[in-house]
Coordinates of C-alpha atoms in Angstrom, one line a residue:
X12 CA 0.0 0.1 0.1
X13 CA 1.2 3.4 -0.9
X14 CA 2.0 5.6 2.2
X15 CA 0.0 8.6 2.1
X16 CA 1.8 12.2 2.7
X17 CA 1.7 14.2 5.7
X18 CA 1.2 18.0 5.4
X19 CA 2.5 20.1 8.3
X20 CA 1.4 23.8 8.7
X21 CA 3.4 26.2 10.6
X22 CA 3.4 29.9 11.0
X23 CA 2.0 32.5 13.4
X24 CA -1.3 32.0 14.9
X25 CA -4.3 33.3 13.0
X26 CA -2.2 33.7 9.8
X27 CA -4.5 32.4 7.5
X28 CA -4.1 28.7 8.0
X29 CA -8.0 28.1 7.6
X30 CA -7.8 29.2 4.0
X31 CA -4.8 26.9 3.3
X32 CA -6.5 24.0 5.2
X33 CA -9.6 24.4 3.2
X34 CA -7.9 24.3 -0.3
X35 CA -5.7 21.3 0.9
X36 CA -8.8 19.4 1.8
X37 CA -10.2 20.1 -1.8
X38 CA -7.2 19.0 -3.5
X39 CA -6.6 15.9 -1.1
X40 CA -9.9 13.9 -1.0
X41 CA -10.3 11.8 2.3
X42 CA -7.6 13.8 4.2
X43 CA -7.8 13.9 7.9
X44 CA -7.3 17.3 9.7
X45 CA -5.5 17.0 13.1
X46 CA -5.0 20.3 15.2
X47 CA -2.7 19.6 18.2
X48 CA -4.2 20.5 21.6
X49 CA -2.4 21.2 24.8
X50 CA -2.7 17.7 25.9
X51 CA -1.1 16.6 22.5
X52 CA 2.1 18.8 23.1
X53 CA 4.0 15.7 23.4
X54 CA 5.0 14.6 19.8
X55 CA 4.8 11.1 20.9
X56 CA 0.9 11.4 21.7
X57 CA 0.2 13.3 18.6
X58 CA 2.3 11.0 16.5
X59 CA -0.1 8.0 17.6
X60 CA -3.1 10.0 16.3
X61 CA -1.2 10.5 13.0
X62 CA -0.3 6.9 12.6
X63 CA -3.9 5.9 13.2
X64 CA -5.2 8.0 10.4
X65 CA -2.4 6.9 7.9
X66 CA -2.9 3.4 8.5
X67 CA -6.4 3.9 7.3
X68 CA -5.0 5.6 4.2
X69 CA -5.9 9.1 4.9
X70 CA -3.4 11.7 4.0
X71 CA -2.8 13.9 7.3
X72 CA -3.1 17.8 7.5
X73 CA -1.4 18.5 10.9
X74 CA -2.2 22.3 11.8
X75 CA 0.9 23.2 14.0
X76 CA 0.6 27.1 13.5
X77 CA 0.9 27.7 17.1
X78 CA 4.1 28.9 19.2
X79 CA 4.3 25.6 21.1
X80 CA 4.6 23.7 17.9
X81 CA 6.7 26.0 15.9
X82 CA 10.2 24.9 17.3
X83 CA 12.7 22.8 15.3
X84 CA 13.1 20.1 18.0
X85 CA 9.5 19.6 18.2
X86 CA 9.0 19.3 14.5
X87 CA 12.1 17.0 14.3
X88 CA 10.8 14.8 17.0
X89 CA 7.2 14.6 15.4
X90 CA 8.7 13.5 12.0
X91 CA 11.0 11.0 13.8
X92 CA 8.1 9.6 15.6
X93 CA 6.1 9.2 12.5
X94 CA 8.6 7.4 10.3
X95 CA 8.5 6.4 7.5
X96 CA 5.5 8.8 6.8
X97 CA 6.7 11.5 4.3
X98 CA 6.2 15.1 4.9
X99 CA 5.6 18.4 3.2
X100 CA 5.9 21.4 5.2
X101 CA 3.9 24.5 4.4
X102 CA 4.8 27.7 6.0
X103 CA 2.2 30.7 6.3
X104 CA 4.5 33.5 6.2
X105 CA 6.9 35.3 3.7
X106 CA 10.0 34.5 5.8
X107 CA 12.4 31.8 4.8
X108 CA 10.8 28.5 5.6
X109 CA 12.9 26.1 8.1
X110 CA 15.3 23.8 6.1
X111 CA 14.1 20.5 4.6
X112 CA 17.0 19.1 6.4
X113 CA 14.5 18.6 9.4
X114 CA 13.1 15.7 7.2
X115 CA 10.8 17.0 4.7
X116 CA 10.1 15.9 1.1
X117 CA 9.6 19.6 0.3
X118 CA 9.1 22.8 2.0
X119 CA 6.9 25.9 0.7
X120 CA 6.3 29.2 1.8
X121 CA 2.8 30.2 0.6
X122 CA 0.5 33.2 1.0
X123 CA -2.9 31.8 2.2
X124 CA -4.9 35.1 1.2
X125 CA -3.6 34.9 -2.4
X126 CA -6.0 34.9 -5.2
X127 CA -4.3 32.1 -7.0
X128 CA -4.0 29.9 -3.7
X129 CA -5.6 26.7 -5.3
X130 CA -3.1 26.9 -8.3
X131 CA -0.2 27.7 -6.0
X132 CA -0.9 24.5 -4.1
X133 CA -1.5 22.4 -7.1
X134 CA 1.9 23.6 -8.7
X135 CA 3.7 22.9 -5.5
X136 CA 2.3 19.5 -5.4
X137 CA 3.0 18.6 -9.0
X138 CA 6.8 19.7 -8.5
X139 CA 7.4 17.0 -6.0
X140 CA 9.0 14.5 -8.3
X141 CA 11.1 17.0 -9.9
X142 CA 12.4 18.2 -6.5
X143 CA 13.3 14.9 -5.3
X144 CA 15.2 14.1 -8.6
X145 CA 17.2 17.6 -8.1
X146 CA 18.0 16.8 -4.6
X147 CA 19.3 13.1 -5.3
X148 CA 21.6 14.7 -8.1
X149 CA 23.0 17.2 -5.7
X150 CA 23.2 14.5 -2.9
X151 CA 25.3 12.4 -5.1
X152 CA 28.1 15.1 -5.2
X153 CA 28.4 15.4 -1.4
X154 CA 31.0 13.5 0.9
X155 CA 29.0 12.8 4.1
X156 CA 30.5 12.9 7.7
X157 CA 29.0 11.7 11.0
X158 CA 27.0 15.1 11.5
X159 CA 25.5 15.2 8.0
X160 CA 22.0 14.7 9.5
X161 CA 20.7 17.9 10.9
X162 CA 19.7 16.3 14.5
X163 CA 23.4 15.3 14.8
X164 CA 24.8 18.4 13.8
X165 CA 22.3 20.6 16.0
X166 CA 23.3 18.2 18.9
X167 CA 27.0 18.7 18.4
X168 CA 26.7 22.6 18.3
X169 CA 24.4 22.7 21.4
X170 CA 26.9 20.7 23.2
X171 CA 30.0 22.9 22.3
X172 CA 27.7 26.0 23.2
X173 CA 26.9 24.6 26.6
X174 CA 30.5 23.7 27.5
X175 CA 31.8 26.9 26.5
X176 CA 29.0 28.9 28.4
X177 CA 29.4 26.6 31.7
X178 CA 33.0 25.7 32.2
X179 CA 33.3 22.6 34.2
X180 CA 29.9 21.2 32.7
X181 CA 30.1 17.5 33.6
X182 CA 31.4 18.0 37.0
X183 CA 28.9 20.4 38.4
X184 CA 27.3 17.8 40.4
X185 CA 30.4 17.4 42.5
X186 CA 32.0 21.1 42.5
X187 CA 28.8 23.5 42.0
X188 CA 25.3 21.5 42.6
X189 CA 23.8 24.9 43.2
X190 CA 24.5 25.7 39.6
X191 CA 23.6 22.6 38.3
X192 CA 20.2 22.7 40.0
X193 CA 19.6 26.0 38.4
X194 CA 20.3 24.8 35.1
X195 CA 18.4 21.5 35.1
X196 CA 16.3 21.3 38.5
X197 CA 16.2 17.4 37.8
X198 CA 14.1 15.1 40.0
X199 CA 17.2 13.0 40.6
X200 CA 20.6 14.7 40.6
X201 CA 23.0 13.2 38.0
X202 CA 25.7 11.0 39.4
X203 CA 28.1 11.2 36.5
X204 CA 29.4 13.5 34.0
X205 CA 27.5 12.2 31.0
X206 CA 24.2 12.1 32.7
X207 CA 24.6 15.7 34.0
X208 CA 25.5 16.8 30.4
X209 CA 22.3 15.0 29.3
X210 CA 20.2 16.6 32.0
X211 CA 21.7 20.2 30.9
X212 CA 21.3 19.9 27.2
X213 CA 17.7 18.4 27.8
X214 CA 16.6 21.4 29.9
X215 CA 18.7 24.2 28.3
X216 CA 18.1 23.1 24.6
X217 CA 15.6 20.3 24.2
X218 CA 15.4 16.5 25.1
X219 CA 15.7 15.6 21.4
X220 CA 19.2 16.2 21.8
X221 CA 19.9 14.3 25.3
X222 CA 21.0 11.1 23.7
X223 CA 23.6 9.7 25.8
X224 CA 25.1 7.4 23.5
X225 CA 25.1 10.0 20.8
X226 CA 26.6 12.7 23.3
X227 CA 29.3 10.3 24.5
X228 CA 30.3 10.1 20.8
X229 CA 30.1 13.6 20.4
X230 CA 32.5 14.2 23.4
X231 CA 35.1 11.7 22.4
X232 CA 35.2 13.3 18.8
X233 CA 35.7 16.8 20.5
X234 CA 38.5 15.4 22.6
X235 CA 40.3 13.6 19.8
X236 CA 40.2 17.0 17.7
X237 CA 41.3 19.1 20.6
X238 CA 38.2 21.4 21.1
X239 CA 38.1 20.7 24.7
X240 CA 41.7 21.5 25.4
X241 CA 42.7 25.1 26.3
X242 CA 45.5 25.2 23.8
X243 CA 46.5 23.3 20.7
X244 CA 48.9 20.2 20.8
X245 CA 51.3 21.6 18.6
X246 CA 52.1 25.3 17.1
X247 CA 50.6 24.0 13.8
X248 CA 47.0 23.3 13.8
X249 CA 46.2 19.8 13.2
X250 CA 43.6 18.7 10.5
X251 CA 40.3 17.6 11.7
X252 CA 39.6 13.6 12.0
X253 CA 36.5 13.3 10.3
X254 CA 35.5 9.9 8.7
X255 CA 33.1 9.5 5.9
X256 CA 29.7 8.2 6.5
X257 CA 26.7 7.1 4.6
X258 CA 24.0 9.5 3.6
X259 CA 21.8 10.5 6.3
X260 CA 17.9 9.2 6.2
X261 CA 16.9 13.1 6.2
X262 CA 17.8 15.5 3.5
X263 CA 21.2 17.2 3.6
X264 CA 21.8 20.5 5.4
X265 CA 24.3 23.2 4.4
X266 CA 27.3 21.7 6.2
X267 CA 26.4 18.0 5.4
X268 CA 29.4 18.0 3.0
X269 CA 32.7 17.6 4.5
X270 CA 34.2 20.8 3.1
X271 CA 31.8 23.3 4.5
X272 CA 31.8 21.3 7.8
X273 CA 35.6 21.3 8.2
X274 CA 35.7 25.1 7.5
X275 CA 33.1 25.7 10.1
X276 CA 34.5 23.5 12.9
X277 CA 38.1 24.6 11.9
X278 CA 37.2 28.3 12.6
X279 CA 35.4 27.5 15.7
X280 CA 38.4 25.6 17.0
X281 CA 40.9 28.4 16.0
X282 CA 38.7 30.9 17.8
X283 CA 38.7 28.8 21.0
X284 CA 42.6 28.4 21.0
X285 CA 43.4 32.1 19.6
X286 CA 40.6 34.3 21.2
X287 CA 40.5 38.0 20.3
X288 CA 42.7 38.3 17.3
X289 CA 42.4 41.6 16.2
X290 CA 44.4 44.0 13.8
X291 CA 42.9 47.6 13.9
X292 CA 43.9 48.1 10.4
X293 CA 41.9 45.2 9.2
X294 CA 39.1 44.7 11.8
X295 CA 37.9 41.5 13.3
X296 CA 36.7 39.3 10.4
X297 CA 39.9 40.1 8.1
X298 CA 42.1 39.8 11.1
X299 CA 40.6 36.3 11.6
X300 CA 40.6 35.2 8.1
X301 CA 44.3 36.4 7.8
X302 CA 45.4 34.5 11.0
X303 CA 43.7 31.4 9.5
X304 CA 45.3 31.7 6.3
X305 CA 48.7 32.0 8.0
X306 CA 48.0 28.9 9.8
X307 CA 47.2 26.9 6.7
X308 CA 43.5 26.4 7.7
X309 CA 42.1 27.9 4.8
X310 CA 43.0 29.1 1.2
X311 CA 41.6 31.3 -1.3
X312 CA 38.9 34.0 -0.7
X313 CA 37.1 32.4 2.3
X314 CA 36.1 35.6 4.1
X315 CA 32.4 35.6 2.7
X316 CA 32.2 32.1 3.7
X317 CA 33.4 32.4 7.2
X318 CA 31.2 35.7 7.7
X319 CA 28.2 33.5 6.7
X320 CA 29.3 30.8 9.3
X321 CA 29.4 33.3 11.8
X322 CA 26.1 34.9 11.1
X323 CA 24.0 31.7 10.3
X324 CA 25.7 29.2 12.6
X325 CA 28.1 30.5 15.4
X326 CA 25.9 33.2 16.7
X327 CA 22.6 31.6 16.5
X328 CA 23.7 28.5 18.3
X329 CA 25.0 30.8 21.1
X330 CA 28.6 29.6 20.3
X331 CA 29.7 33.4 20.0
X332 CA 28.1 36.3 22.1
X333 CA 25.2 38.0 20.2
X334 CA 26.9 41.4 20.4
X335 CA 28.9 42.9 17.7
X336 CA 32.5 41.7 18.0
X337 CA 34.5 44.7 16.7
X338 CA 37.6 43.7 18.6
X339 CA 37.9 39.9 17.7
X340 CA 36.1 36.8 18.3
X341 CA 35.9 34.6 21.4
X342 CA 34.0 31.7 22.4
X343 CA 32.1 31.6 25.7
X344 CA 34.3 32.8 28.5
X345 CA 37.5 31.9 26.7
X346 CA 38.8 35.4 26.3
X347 CA 42.4 34.5 27.4
X348 CA 44.7 32.2 25.6
X349 CA 46.5 29.4 27.6
X350 CA 49.7 31.3 28.3
X351 CA 47.6 34.2 29.5
X352 CA 45.6 32.1 31.8
X353 CA 48.9 30.8 33.2
X354 CA 50.3 34.2 33.8
X355 CA 47.1 35.3 35.3
X356 CA 47.1 32.3 37.8
X357 CA 50.7 33.1 38.7
X358 CA 49.7 36.8 39.6
X359 CA 46.6 35.7 41.5
X360 CA 48.4 33.1 43.4
X361 CA 51.1 35.8 44.4
X362 CA 48.5 38.3 45.7
X363 CA 46.3 35.8 47.4
X364 CA 49.3 34.1 49.2
X365 CA 51.5 36.9 49.9
X366 CA 49.1 39.6 50.7
X367 CA 46.8 37.0 52.6
X368 CA 43.7 38.3 50.6
X369 CA 40.7 36.1 51.6
X370 CA 38.5 37.0 48.6
X371 CA 41.5 36.2 46.2
X372 CA 42.2 32.9 48.1
X373 CA 38.8 31.7 47.5
X374 CA 39.0 32.7 43.9
X375 CA 42.5 31.1 43.5
X376 CA 41.1 27.9 45.0
X377 CA 38.3 27.7 42.4
X378 CA 40.6 28.8 39.5
X379 CA 43.3 26.2 40.5
X380 CA 40.6 23.4 40.4
X381 CA 39.3 24.5 37.0
X382 CA 42.7 24.7 35.3
X383 CA 43.6 21.2 36.5
X384 CA 40.4 19.8 35.5
X385 CA 41.1 21.4 32.0
X386 CA 44.4 20.2 32.1
X387 CA 45.8 23.8 31.6
X388 CA 47.8 23.4 35.0
X389 CA 49.6 20.2 35.0
X390 CA 52.4 21.5 37.2
X391 CA 53.0 24.8 39.2
X392 CA 54.3 27.3 36.9
X393 CA 57.8 28.8 37.7
X394 CA 57.1 32.1 39.9
X395 CA 59.1 34.4 37.6
X396 CA 57.3 37.3 39.3
X397 CA 56.0 37.8 42.7
X398 CA 54.9 40.4 45.3
X399 CA 57.6 40.8 48.2
X400 CA 55.3 42.9 50.5
X401 CA 53.4 41.2 52.9
X402 CA 51.1 41.8 55.9
X403 CA 52.9 42.2 59.3
X404 CA 49.9 40.6 61.2
X405 CA 48.6 37.1 61.3
X406 CA 44.9 37.0 60.4
X407 CA 44.4 34.1 62.4
X408 CA 45.2 36.0 65.5
X409 CA 42.6 38.8 64.9
X410 CA 39.5 39.0 66.9
X411 CA 36.4 37.3 65.2
X412 CA 34.7 40.7 64.6
X413 CA 37.7 42.4 62.9
X414 CA 36.8 43.5 59.4
X415 CA 39.4 41.4 57.7
X416 CA 37.6 38.5 59.0
X417 CA 34.6 39.5 56.7
X418 CA 36.1 40.7 53.7
X419 CA 33.4 39.4 51.2
X420 CA 30.7 41.1 53.1
X421 CA 32.7 44.3 53.4
X422 CA 33.2 44.3 49.6
X423 CA 29.6 43.7 49.0
X424 CA 28.7 46.5 51.3
X425 CA 31.3 48.8 49.3
X426 CA 29.3 48.0 46.1
X427 CA 26.0 48.6 47.5
X428 CA 27.0 51.8 48.9
X429 CA 26.0 50.6 52.4
X430 CA 26.4 53.1 55.5
X431 CA 28.4 51.5 58.4
X432 CA 28.9 52.2 62.0
X433 CA 32.7 51.1 62.7
X434 CA 34.7 51.2 65.9
X435 CA 38.4 50.6 66.9
X436 CA 39.5 48.0 69.2
X437 CA 40.9 49.4 72.4
X438 CA 44.7 49.2 72.7
X439 CA 45.6 49.2 68.9
X440 CA 47.8 51.7 67.4
X441 CA 46.6 55.2 66.6
X442 CA 47.6 58.6 65.6
X443 CA 46.6 61.9 67.3
X444 CA 44.1 62.6 64.4
X445 CA 42.1 59.3 64.9
X446 CA 39.1 59.8 67.0
X447 CA 38.1 57.4 69.6
X448 CA 34.7 55.4 70.0
X449 CA 32.3 54.8 67.2
X450 CA 31.7 56.6 63.9
X451 CA 29.5 56.4 61.0
X452 CA 31.1 56.1 57.5
X453 CA 30.7 55.2 53.8
X454 CA 33.3 52.4 53.0
X455 CA 34.7 53.2 49.7
X456 CA 37.5 51.1 48.9
X457 CA 40.0 48.3 50.5
X458 CA 43.7 49.1 49.6
X459 CA 46.8 47.0 50.5
X460 CA 49.7 49.6 51.4
X461 CA 53.2 48.3 52.3
X462 CA 52.3 46.2 55.3
X463 CA 48.6 46.0 55.6
X464 CA 45.0 46.3 54.2
X465 CA 43.7 49.7 54.8
X466 CA 39.8 50.8 54.4
X467 CA 39.3 54.0 52.5
X468 CA 36.1 55.7 53.8
X469 CA 34.2 59.0 53.9
X470 CA 32.8 60.2 57.5
X471 CA 29.1 60.4 57.3
X472 CA 28.2 62.2 60.5
X473 CA 29.6 64.7 63.0
X474 CA 31.9 67.9 62.5
X475 CA 34.1 65.9 60.3
X476 CA 31.2 64.8 57.7
X477 CA 32.6 64.4 54.4
X478 CA 36.3 63.9 55.4
X479 CA 38.0 61.0 53.5
X480 CA 40.4 58.9 55.3
X481 CA 42.4 55.5 55.3
X482 CA 42.6 53.2 58.5
X483 CA 43.9 49.7 59.0
X484 CA 41.3 47.3 58.4
X485 CA 42.5 44.9 61.3
X486 CA 41.8 48.0 63.8
X487 CA 38.2 48.1 62.8
X488 CA 35.1 46.2 63.7
X489 CA 31.4 46.8 62.8
X490 CA 28.8 48.5 65.2
X491 CA 25.1 48.7 65.0
X492 CA 23.6 47.8 61.6
X493 CA 22.7 50.7 59.5
X494 CA 19.9 50.7 57.1
X495 CA 21.1 53.4 54.8
X496 CA 22.4 53.2 51.4
X497 CA 23.5 55.9 48.7
X498 CA 23.4 55.9 45.2
X499 CA 25.9 54.2 42.9
X500 CA 26.9 57.5 41.4
X501 CA 27.7 59.1 44.8
X502 CA 29.9 56.1 45.5
X503 CA 31.7 56.5 42.3
X504 CA 32.3 60.2 43.0
X505 CA 33.6 59.5 46.2
X506 CA 36.0 56.8 45.0
X507 CA 37.3 59.1 42.5
X508 CA 38.0 62.0 45.1
X509 CA 39.7 59.3 47.5
X510 CA 41.9 58.1 44.6
X511 CA 42.8 61.7 43.6
X512 CA 43.8 62.9 46.9
X513 CA 45.9 59.5 47.5
X514 CA 47.6 60.0 44.3
X515 CA 48.6 63.6 45.4
X516 CA 50.2 62.5 48.7
X517 CA 53.0 60.8 49.8
X518 CA 51.3 57.9 51.6
X519 CA 47.6 57.1 52.8
X520 CA 47.4 60.3 55.2
X521 CA 44.7 62.5 53.8
X522 CA 44.8 65.2 56.4
X523 CA 41.9 66.0 58.8
X524 CA 40.2 68.9 57.6
X525 CA 37.2 68.7 55.2
X526 CA 37.8 72.2 53.8
X527 CA 41.4 71.4 53.2
X528 CA 40.5 68.3 51.0
X529 CA 37.7 70.1 49.1
X530 CA 40.3 72.9 48.3
X531 CA 42.6 70.1 46.6
X532 CA 39.6 68.7 44.7
X533 CA 38.2 72.3 43.6
X534 CA 37.9 72.6 39.8
X535 CA 39.2 76.2 40.3
X536 CA 42.9 76.1 39.4
X537 CA 43.9 79.0 41.7
X538 CA 42.0 77.5 44.6
X539 CA 43.6 74.1 44.2
X540 CA 47.2 75.6 43.7
X541 CA 46.7 77.5 47.3
X542 CA 46.1 74.1 48.9
X543 CA 49.7 73.0 48.0
X544 CA 53.1 73.7 49.8
X545 CA 56.6 73.3 48.3
X546 CA 58.6 70.8 49.7
X547 CA 62.4 71.1 48.9
X548 CA 65.1 68.6 49.9
X549 CA 68.7 68.6 49.1
X550 CA 70.8 65.4 48.8
X551 CA 74.3 64.1 48.9
X552 CA 75.9 62.5 45.8
X553 CA 75.7 59.2 47.1
X554 CA 71.9 59.3 48.0
X555 CA 70.6 61.2 45.1
X556 CA 71.5 58.5 42.9
X557 CA 68.9 56.5 44.6
X558 CA 66.4 59.2 45.0
X559 CA 66.7 60.4 41.3
X560 CA 65.7 56.9 40.1
X561 CA 62.3 57.3 41.6
X562 CA 60.6 59.2 38.7
X563 CA 57.1 58.1 39.8
X564 CA 57.6 58.5 43.6
X565 CA 55.2 61.5 43.3
X566 CA 53.0 62.9 40.4
X567 CA 55.1 63.8 37.6
X568 CA 53.3 67.4 37.3
X569 CA 54.4 68.0 41.0
X570 CA 57.9 67.0 41.1
X571 CA 61.2 68.3 39.7
X572 CA 64.9 67.3 40.3
X573 CA 68.4 68.2 39.6
X574 CA 69.9 66.3 36.6
X575 CA 70.7 62.9 37.2
X576 CA 74.4 62.0 37.5
X577 CA 75.5 60.7 34.0
X578 CA 72.1 61.9 32.6
X579 CA 73.8 63.0 29.2
X580 CA 74.3 59.4 28.3
X581 CA 70.8 58.5 29.4
X582 CA 68.7 57.2 26.3
X583 CA 65.6 59.1 27.5
X584 CA 67.5 62.6 27.8
X585 CA 65.9 63.6 24.4
X586 CA 62.5 63.1 26.0
X587 CA 60.5 66.2 26.9
X588 CA 59.0 64.9 30.0
X589 CA 62.7 63.6 31.2
X590 CA 64.0 67.1 30.6
X591 CA 61.4 68.9 32.5
X592 CA 61.7 66.4 35.4
X593 CA 65.3 66.6 35.8
X594 CA 65.5 70.4 35.0
X595 CA 66.3 72.1 38.4
X596 CA 69.6 73.5 38.8
X597 CA 72.1 72.1 41.4
X598 CA 72.8 73.6 44.7
X599 CA 76.0 75.6 45.7
X600 CA 76.2 73.2 48.9
X601 CA 79.1 70.9 48.4
X602 CA 77.8 68.3 50.7
X603 CA 74.2 68.3 49.5
X604 CA 74.6 69.5 45.9
X605 CA 71.2 67.8 44.2
X606 CA 67.8 69.0 44.8
X607 CA 64.2 67.5 44.8
X608 CA 61.5 69.9 44.8
X609 CA 57.7 68.7 44.9
X610 CA 54.3 70.4 45.8
X611 CA 52.3 68.5 48.3
X612 CA 49.1 69.0 50.3
X613 CA 49.6 71.4 53.3
X614 CA 48.9 68.4 55.6
X615 CA 51.8 66.6 54.2
X616 CA 54.2 68.0 56.9
X617 CA 52.4 65.8 59.5
X618 CA 52.6 62.5 57.1
X619 CA 54.4 60.0 59.0
X620 CA 55.5 58.2 55.7
X621 CA 57.1 61.3 54.3
X622 CA 59.0 61.9 57.7
X623 CA 60.1 58.3 57.8
X624 CA 61.4 58.4 54.0
X625 CA 63.5 61.6 54.7
X626 CA 64.8 60.5 58.1
X627 CA 65.7 57.2 56.6
X628 CA 68.5 59.0 54.5
X629 CA 70.1 60.2 57.9
X630 CA 72.3 63.3 57.1
X631 CA 72.6 62.6 53.7
X632 CA 69.4 64.5 53.2
X633 CA 68.4 68.0 54.2
X634 CA 64.9 69.7 54.2
X635 CA 65.1 73.3 53.1
X636 CA 61.4 73.9 53.1
X637 CA 58.9 74.2 54.5
X638 CA 60.5 75.5 57.8
X639 CA 57.8 73.5 59.7
X640 CA 58.8 70.2 58.4
X641 CA 62.4 71.1 58.7
X642 CA 61.7 71.9 62.5
X643 CA 59.9 68.5 63.1
X644 CA 62.9 66.5 61.5
X645 CA 65.4 68.5 63.7
X646 CA 63.2 67.8 66.6
X647 CA 63.1 64.0 66.1
X648 CA 66.9 64.0 65.4
X649 CA 67.4 65.8 68.7
X650 CA 65.3 63.3 70.6
X651 CA 67.1 60.3 69.1
X652 CA 70.4 61.8 69.9
X653 CA 69.3 62.5 73.6
X654 CA 68.2 59.0 73.9
X655 CA 71.7 57.8 73.3
X656 CA 73.6 60.4 75.2

């Protein structure tokens, strides 16, 4: 018995399917109309009704012009369940119809309101034999591969997309069950990598693609072709291992032939291994094509084909981000190359371990685990660079209420602009300008400086409201909870002011007068200049060799020095900034012939860091101005001398 045809109607609801159905029923006597109901959303249930009609010899008209039935996986599942029933697709819209590779004999886009609707349908039905002949001829010229069937092709790309979007997929049930639950919410948590991947792909894409055996083969193919490694196995890209295969049961899709499939997957793998290739003179696409040509992955004029690969496949399948990628392409979270990842890991490890940053330590632990799982980190990288500074106190000995114990919470409070009540522990070191007791403040930034972590904040109440200060984190603890928050813009403005003041000072001491800080931050140039005092130091020959090396000790626009010894042979001597920096004439003092002159905020004469730096040179440095600073240094020297007399 001849198998009757199935006719599948898709398109927006109320798009004229009633007219099309009426005409089809006239030209297809004894046809059976089936309109899926919510209870038949499962293609398995609907296919039973369809098969019952076809066994009785009735052609089937399936009205699927509703949103739940318009997805590709739903249609492909229905056709698979109804095999070997042949189908013709009718799309009730001018948009390009879905590909016949879903499994149709033919696909037609038709206007149901046309005056020639009946003739249009008859013409489409009469062309079936010729269309099949043309397709057979085209298919004979193709070289097929394991992903020549559309379902297999879709599944592979969805798998790569999810692996790129969710690093560690396959081990989330062990390391991040919360994220896994958010992705799947399965009744039974997966117990192994494959079942986890199946659950995620079923929930995030469609159950049609959650075939465990097929996904296992896909993963094996991706591993063998180095898609799942963060770096290529050799400097020269290896050709894809892609066996030939027999023709699929469904019509071919645009990448069923080996040549376009190799180009597509080669491009995808190259982007994964070489993210963000960009030459500003060429732009993203030309830069990518040039790099692939240099790697002998493509030849000839492939730019148009690769652009279509990106537009029609890589972006729609969520393999590339949806926004315009004007500075180079990258896959998922892969924005760094393997060497860059290892460099970043080394820097993070140095900060976490040396500076005892709890937040960085938590991130380092997760980062290390991910690098080990991905085989990026097989042995500890050689620490070419490190940070020599370290905190002078052991955090393990701090009280449980000390701020360093709750850095993640403090970081969140800073980001949210949360008002805090803070207090200082009794018995801790303090300077005269630090008030005792509790105070309310807006925390702005956490800063590591020389020996410890400091909190930069803005006083929020009392006579010093608006004063910006730094204080050691370990000396502070929280008081009563405060319910007030401020806008993000206010927080950013405060951060900018804090950073500006700190950049103009010798250390973290920002004075103790709000009016003085506002004067420094004024937009009026004359008002701002009046807030600075010139500090001039004279140095001996021996010491000035060290001092003159510090070209960034202070802001360049604030500082000038005598010419460096031997500066005539300095490679940068022709640089205008270099000349301006070392433009002060020497002194006439034979013991201290070299000068440094810097403009600092008035309060800097009370800065402990500045005094400590000057005193560290002993009698090899001499304060010329301001007199108040010279008097302080003299008094300290006399006190030290008296101590040893």
